[in-house]
mmCIF file of the C-alpha atoms, coordinates in Angstrom:
data_MODEL
# 
_entry.id   MODEL 
# 
loop_
_atom_site.group_PDB 
_atom_site.id 
_atom_site.type_symbol 
_atom_site.label_atom_id 
_atom_site.label_alt_id 
_atom_site.label_comp_id 
_atom_site.label_asym_id 
_atom_site.label_entity_id 
_atom_site.label_seq_id 
_atom_site.pdbx_PDB_ins_code 
_atom_site.Cartn_x 
_atom_site.Cartn_y 
_atom_site.Cartn_z 
_atom_site.occupancy 
_atom_site.B_iso_or_equiv 
_atom_site.pdbx_formal_charge 
_atom_site.auth_seq_id 
_atom_site.auth_comp_id 
_atom_site.auth_asym_id 
_atom_site.auth_atom_id 
_atom_site.pdbx_PDB_model_num 
ATOM 1   C CA . MET A 1 1   ? 65.957 144.329 105.266 1.00 0.00 ? 1   MET A CA 1 
ATOM 2   C CA . VAL A 1 2   ? 64.998 140.630 105.199 1.00 0.00 ? 2   VAL A CA 1 
ATOM 3   C CA . ALA A 1 3   ? 68.545 139.458 105.955 1.00 0.00 ? 3   ALA A CA 1 
ATOM 4   C CA . GLU A 1 4   ? 68.259 140.896 109.491 1.00 0.00 ? 4   GLU A CA 1 
ATOM 5   C CA . HIS A 1 5   ? 64.963 139.232 110.521 1.00 0.00 ? 5   HIS A CA 1 
ATOM 6   C CA . ARG A 1 6   ? 64.902 136.106 112.681 1.00 0.00 ? 6   ARG A CA 1 
ATOM 7   C CA . ASN A 1 7   ? 61.251 135.139 112.098 1.00 0.00 ? 7   ASN A CA 1 
ATOM 8   C CA . LEU A 1 8   ? 59.281 135.615 108.910 1.00 0.00 ? 8   LEU A CA 1 
ATOM 9   C CA . ASN A 1 9   ? 55.611 134.878 108.451 1.00 0.00 ? 9   ASN A CA 1 
ATOM 10  C CA . LEU A 1 10  ? 54.831 135.241 104.774 1.00 0.00 ? 10  LEU A CA 1 
ATOM 11  C CA . SER A 1 11  ? 51.363 133.736 104.965 1.00 0.00 ? 11  SER A CA 1 
ATOM 12  C CA . PHE A 1 12  ? 49.936 136.867 103.341 1.00 0.00 ? 12  PHE A CA 1 
ATOM 13  C CA . PHE A 1 13  ? 52.132 136.586 100.214 1.00 0.00 ? 13  PHE A CA 1 
ATOM 14  C CA . ASN A 1 14  ? 50.337 135.858 96.943  1.00 0.00 ? 14  ASN A CA 1 
ATOM 15  C CA . THR A 1 15  ? 52.748 133.736 94.911  1.00 0.00 ? 15  THR A CA 1 
ATOM 16  C CA . LYS A 1 16  ? 50.213 132.192 92.534  1.00 0.00 ? 16  LYS A CA 1 
ATOM 17  C CA . LYS A 1 17  ? 51.793 133.747 89.421  1.00 0.00 ? 17  LYS A CA 1 
ATOM 18  C CA . ALA A 1 18  ? 55.421 133.520 90.553  1.00 0.00 ? 18  ALA A CA 1 
ATOM 19  C CA . LYS A 1 19  ? 57.812 131.705 88.218  1.00 0.00 ? 19  LYS A CA 1 
ATOM 20  C CA . TYR A 1 20  ? 61.108 132.626 89.858  1.00 0.00 ? 20  TYR A CA 1 
ATOM 21  C CA . MET A 1 21  ? 61.975 132.095 93.507  1.00 0.00 ? 21  MET A CA 1 
ATOM 22  C CA . SER A 1 22  ? 65.722 131.878 92.959  1.00 0.00 ? 22  SER A CA 1 
ATOM 23  C CA . ASN A 1 23  ? 67.758 133.572 95.691  1.00 0.00 ? 23  ASN A CA 1 
ATOM 24  C CA . MET A 1 24  ? 64.548 134.611 97.452  1.00 0.00 ? 24  MET A CA 1 
ATOM 25  C CA . PHE A 1 25  ? 66.024 134.187 100.938 1.00 0.00 ? 25  PHE A CA 1 
ATOM 26  C CA . CYS A 1 26  ? 69.684 134.265 99.909  1.00 0.00 ? 26  CYS A CA 1 
ATOM 27  C CA . GLY A 1 27  ? 71.862 135.801 102.606 1.00 0.00 ? 27  GLY A CA 1 
ATOM 28  C CA . CYS A 1 28  ? 69.204 135.683 105.331 1.00 0.00 ? 28  CYS A CA 1 
ATOM 29  C CA . LYS A 1 29  ? 71.787 134.533 107.863 1.00 0.00 ? 29  LYS A CA 1 
ATOM 30  C CA . SER A 1 30  ? 69.747 135.516 110.928 1.00 0.00 ? 30  SER A CA 1 
ATOM 31  C CA . LEU A 1 31  ? 66.579 133.747 109.803 1.00 0.00 ? 31  LEU A CA 1 
ATOM 32  C CA . ILE A 1 32  ? 65.497 131.019 112.241 1.00 0.00 ? 32  ILE A CA 1 
ATOM 33  C CA . ASN A 1 33  ? 61.788 130.529 111.491 1.00 0.00 ? 33  ASN A CA 1 
ATOM 34  C CA . LEU A 1 34  ? 60.122 130.755 108.118 1.00 0.00 ? 34  LEU A CA 1 
ATOM 35  C CA . ASN A 1 35  ? 56.422 130.222 107.460 1.00 0.00 ? 35  ASN A CA 1 
ATOM 36  C CA . LEU A 1 36  ? 55.866 129.508 103.770 1.00 0.00 ? 36  LEU A CA 1 
ATOM 37  C CA . SER A 1 37  ? 52.645 127.554 104.221 1.00 0.00 ? 37  SER A CA 1 
ATOM 38  C CA . SER A 1 38  ? 50.649 129.815 101.922 1.00 0.00 ? 38  SER A CA 1 
ATOM 39  C CA . PHE A 1 39  ? 53.160 129.781 99.062  1.00 0.00 ? 39  PHE A CA 1 
ATOM 40  C CA . ASP A 1 40  ? 51.576 128.598 95.825  1.00 0.00 ? 40  ASP A CA 1 
ATOM 41  C CA . THR A 1 41  ? 54.506 127.154 93.881  1.00 0.00 ? 41  THR A CA 1 
ATOM 42  C CA . GLN A 1 42  ? 52.661 125.416 91.058  1.00 0.00 ? 42  GLN A CA 1 
ATOM 43  C CA . ASN A 1 43  ? 54.053 127.833 88.440  1.00 0.00 ? 43  ASN A CA 1 
ATOM 44  C CA . VAL A 1 44  ? 57.561 128.189 89.854  1.00 0.00 ? 44  VAL A CA 1 
ATOM 45  C CA . ILE A 1 45  ? 60.249 126.887 87.511  1.00 0.00 ? 45  ILE A CA 1 
ATOM 46  C CA . TYR A 1 46  ? 63.394 128.243 89.205  1.00 0.00 ? 46  TYR A CA 1 
ATOM 47  C CA . MET A 1 47  ? 64.287 127.752 92.871  1.00 0.00 ? 47  MET A CA 1 
ATOM 48  C CA . GLN A 1 48  ? 68.070 127.675 92.696  1.00 0.00 ? 48  GLN A CA 1 
ATOM 49  C CA . GLN A 1 49  ? 69.815 129.035 95.771  1.00 0.00 ? 49  GLN A CA 1 
ATOM 50  C CA . MET A 1 50  ? 66.432 129.842 97.305  1.00 0.00 ? 50  MET A CA 1 
ATOM 51  C CA . PHE A 1 51  ? 67.740 129.376 100.871 1.00 0.00 ? 51  PHE A CA 1 
ATOM 52  C CA . TYR A 1 52  ? 71.443 129.950 100.154 1.00 0.00 ? 52  TYR A CA 1 
ATOM 53  C CA . ASP A 1 53  ? 73.343 131.113 103.246 1.00 0.00 ? 53  ASP A CA 1 
ATOM 54  C CA . CYS A 1 54  ? 70.377 130.750 105.624 1.00 0.00 ? 54  CYS A CA 1 
ATOM 55  C CA . ASN A 1 55  ? 72.866 129.574 108.233 1.00 0.00 ? 55  ASN A CA 1 
ATOM 56  C CA . ASN A 1 56  ? 70.495 129.628 111.210 1.00 0.00 ? 56  ASN A CA 1 
ATOM 57  C CA . LEU A 1 57  ? 67.495 127.832 109.729 1.00 0.00 ? 57  LEU A CA 1 
ATOM 58  C CA . ILE A 1 58  ? 67.003 124.581 111.644 1.00 0.00 ? 58  ILE A CA 1 
ATOM 59  C CA . ASN A 1 59  ? 63.693 123.205 110.360 1.00 0.00 ? 59  ASN A CA 1 
ATOM 60  C CA . LEU A 1 60  ? 61.947 123.888 107.095 1.00 0.00 ? 60  LEU A CA 1 
ATOM 61  C CA . ASP A 1 61  ? 58.594 122.523 105.950 1.00 0.00 ? 61  ASP A CA 1 
ATOM 62  C CA . LEU A 1 62  ? 58.228 122.518 102.164 1.00 0.00 ? 62  LEU A CA 1 
ATOM 63  C CA . SER A 1 63  ? 55.882 119.528 102.073 1.00 0.00 ? 63  SER A CA 1 
ATOM 64  C CA . TYR A 1 64  ? 53.068 121.630 100.625 1.00 0.00 ? 64  TYR A CA 1 
ATOM 65  C CA . PHE A 1 65  ? 55.205 122.953 97.740  1.00 0.00 ? 65  PHE A CA 1 
ATOM 66  C CA . ASN A 1 66  ? 54.049 121.854 94.289  1.00 0.00 ? 66  ASN A CA 1 
ATOM 67  C CA . THR A 1 67  ? 57.269 121.439 92.322  1.00 0.00 ? 67  THR A CA 1 
ATOM 68  C CA . ILE A 1 68  ? 56.133 119.345 89.369  1.00 0.00 ? 68  ILE A CA 1 
ATOM 69  C CA . ASP A 1 69  ? 57.130 122.091 86.894  1.00 0.00 ? 69  ASP A CA 1 
ATOM 70  C CA . THR A 1 70  ? 60.217 123.253 88.787  1.00 0.00 ? 70  THR A CA 1 
ATOM 71  C CA . ARG A 1 71  ? 63.312 122.787 86.613  1.00 0.00 ? 71  ARG A CA 1 
ATOM 72  C CA . ASN A 1 72  ? 66.207 124.198 88.592  1.00 0.00 ? 72  ASN A CA 1 
ATOM 73  C CA . ILE A 1 73  ? 66.867 123.619 92.294  1.00 0.00 ? 73  ILE A CA 1 
ATOM 74  C CA . THR A 1 74  ? 70.664 123.880 92.153  1.00 0.00 ? 74  THR A CA 1 
ATOM 75  C CA . ASP A 1 75  ? 72.166 124.748 95.549  1.00 0.00 ? 75  ASP A CA 1 
ATOM 76  C CA . ILE A 1 76  ? 68.695 125.278 97.054  1.00 0.00 ? 76  ILE A CA 1 
ATOM 77  C CA . PHE A 1 77  ? 70.085 124.602 100.572 1.00 0.00 ? 77  PHE A CA 1 
ATOM 78  C CA . LYS A 1 78  ? 73.728 125.570 100.027 1.00 0.00 ? 78  LYS A CA 1 
ATOM 79  C CA . ASN A 1 79  ? 75.457 126.838 103.189 1.00 0.00 ? 79  ASN A CA 1 
ATOM 80  C CA . CYS A 1 80  ? 72.436 126.030 105.354 1.00 0.00 ? 80  CYS A CA 1 
ATOM 81  C CA . ASN A 1 81  ? 74.844 124.536 107.862 1.00 0.00 ? 81  ASN A CA 1 
ATOM 82  C CA . ASN A 1 82  ? 72.405 124.234 110.783 1.00 0.00 ? 82  ASN A CA 1 
ATOM 83  C CA . LEU A 1 83  ? 69.499 122.806 108.801 1.00 0.00 ? 83  LEU A CA 1 
ATOM 84  C CA . GLU A 1 84  ? 68.534 119.596 110.597 1.00 0.00 ? 84  GLU A CA 1 
ATOM 85  C CA . LYS A 1 85  ? 65.126 118.738 109.204 1.00 0.00 ? 85  LYS A CA 1 
ATOM 86  C CA . VAL A 1 86  ? 63.464 119.476 105.873 1.00 0.00 ? 86  VAL A CA 1 
ATOM 87  C CA . LYS A 1 87  ? 60.021 118.191 104.920 1.00 0.00 ? 87  LYS A CA 1 
ATOM 88  C CA . LEU A 1 88  ? 59.684 117.957 101.144 1.00 0.00 ? 88  LEU A CA 1 
ATOM 89  C CA . ASP A 1 89  ? 56.905 117.277 98.700  1.00 0.00 ? 89  ASP A CA 1 
ATOM 90  C CA . VAL A 1 90  ? 57.356 114.078 96.660  1.00 0.00 ? 90  VAL A CA 1 
ATOM 91  C CA . GLU A 1 91  ? 58.497 115.828 93.451  1.00 0.00 ? 91  GLU A CA 1 
ATOM 92  C CA . LEU A 1 92  ? 61.013 118.091 95.176  1.00 0.00 ? 92  LEU A CA 1 
ATOM 93  C CA . ASN A 1 93  ? 62.353 115.080 97.040  1.00 0.00 ? 93  ASN A CA 1 
ATOM 94  C CA . LYS A 1 94  ? 62.890 113.278 93.707  1.00 0.00 ? 94  LYS A CA 1 
ATOM 95  C CA . LYS A 1 95  ? 64.633 116.321 92.242  1.00 0.00 ? 95  LYS A CA 1 
ATOM 96  C CA . ILE A 1 96  ? 66.966 116.675 95.219  1.00 0.00 ? 96  ILE A CA 1 
ATOM 97  C CA . ILE A 1 97  ? 67.862 112.976 95.079  1.00 0.00 ? 97  ILE A CA 1 
ATOM 98  C CA . GLU A 1 98  ? 68.547 113.413 91.358  1.00 0.00 ? 98  GLU A CA 1 
ATOM 99  C CA . VAL A 1 99  ? 70.885 116.346 92.030  1.00 0.00 ? 99  VAL A CA 1 
ATOM 100 C CA . LEU A 1 100 ? 72.670 114.435 94.813  1.00 0.00 ? 100 LEU A CA 1 
ATOM 101 C CA . ASN A 1 101 ? 73.104 111.393 92.567  1.00 0.00 ? 101 ASN A CA 1 
ATOM 102 C CA . LYS A 1 102 ? 74.642 113.557 89.831  1.00 0.00 ? 102 LYS A CA 1 
ATOM 103 C CA . PHE A 1 103 ? 76.952 115.140 92.399  1.00 0.00 ? 103 PHE A CA 1 
ATOM 104 C CA . ASN A 1 104 ? 78.065 111.759 93.762  1.00 0.00 ? 104 ASN A CA 1 
ATOM 105 C CA . LYS A 1 105 ? 78.849 110.506 90.249  1.00 0.00 ? 105 LYS A CA 1 
ATOM 106 C CA . ASN A 1 106 ? 81.063 113.538 89.634  1.00 0.00 ? 106 ASN A CA 1 
ATOM 107 C CA . VAL A 1 107 ? 83.073 113.233 92.854  1.00 0.00 ? 107 VAL A CA 1 
# 
């Protein structure tokens, strides 16, 4: 079960045709290291709660993600309480800032 692993190397995953990555790592509370460098995200439109409850993740590099067509990133890092550093691609960075701005206006 993925939720019990501390290190995941998914460099062999073929995600070229993936459209949904929502909840992909949801509940992976023991996960510390995650290698997603081979993920092809150009067709992914949903990433909501992708890392939800990944309490032990500290660093995450998503700088190589192509998120131009991604529409939903709601709660992508929710309950990632130990996450200190996240590298983002330009489009994902814009989308996260957009979500944060909407949140701040509703507070």
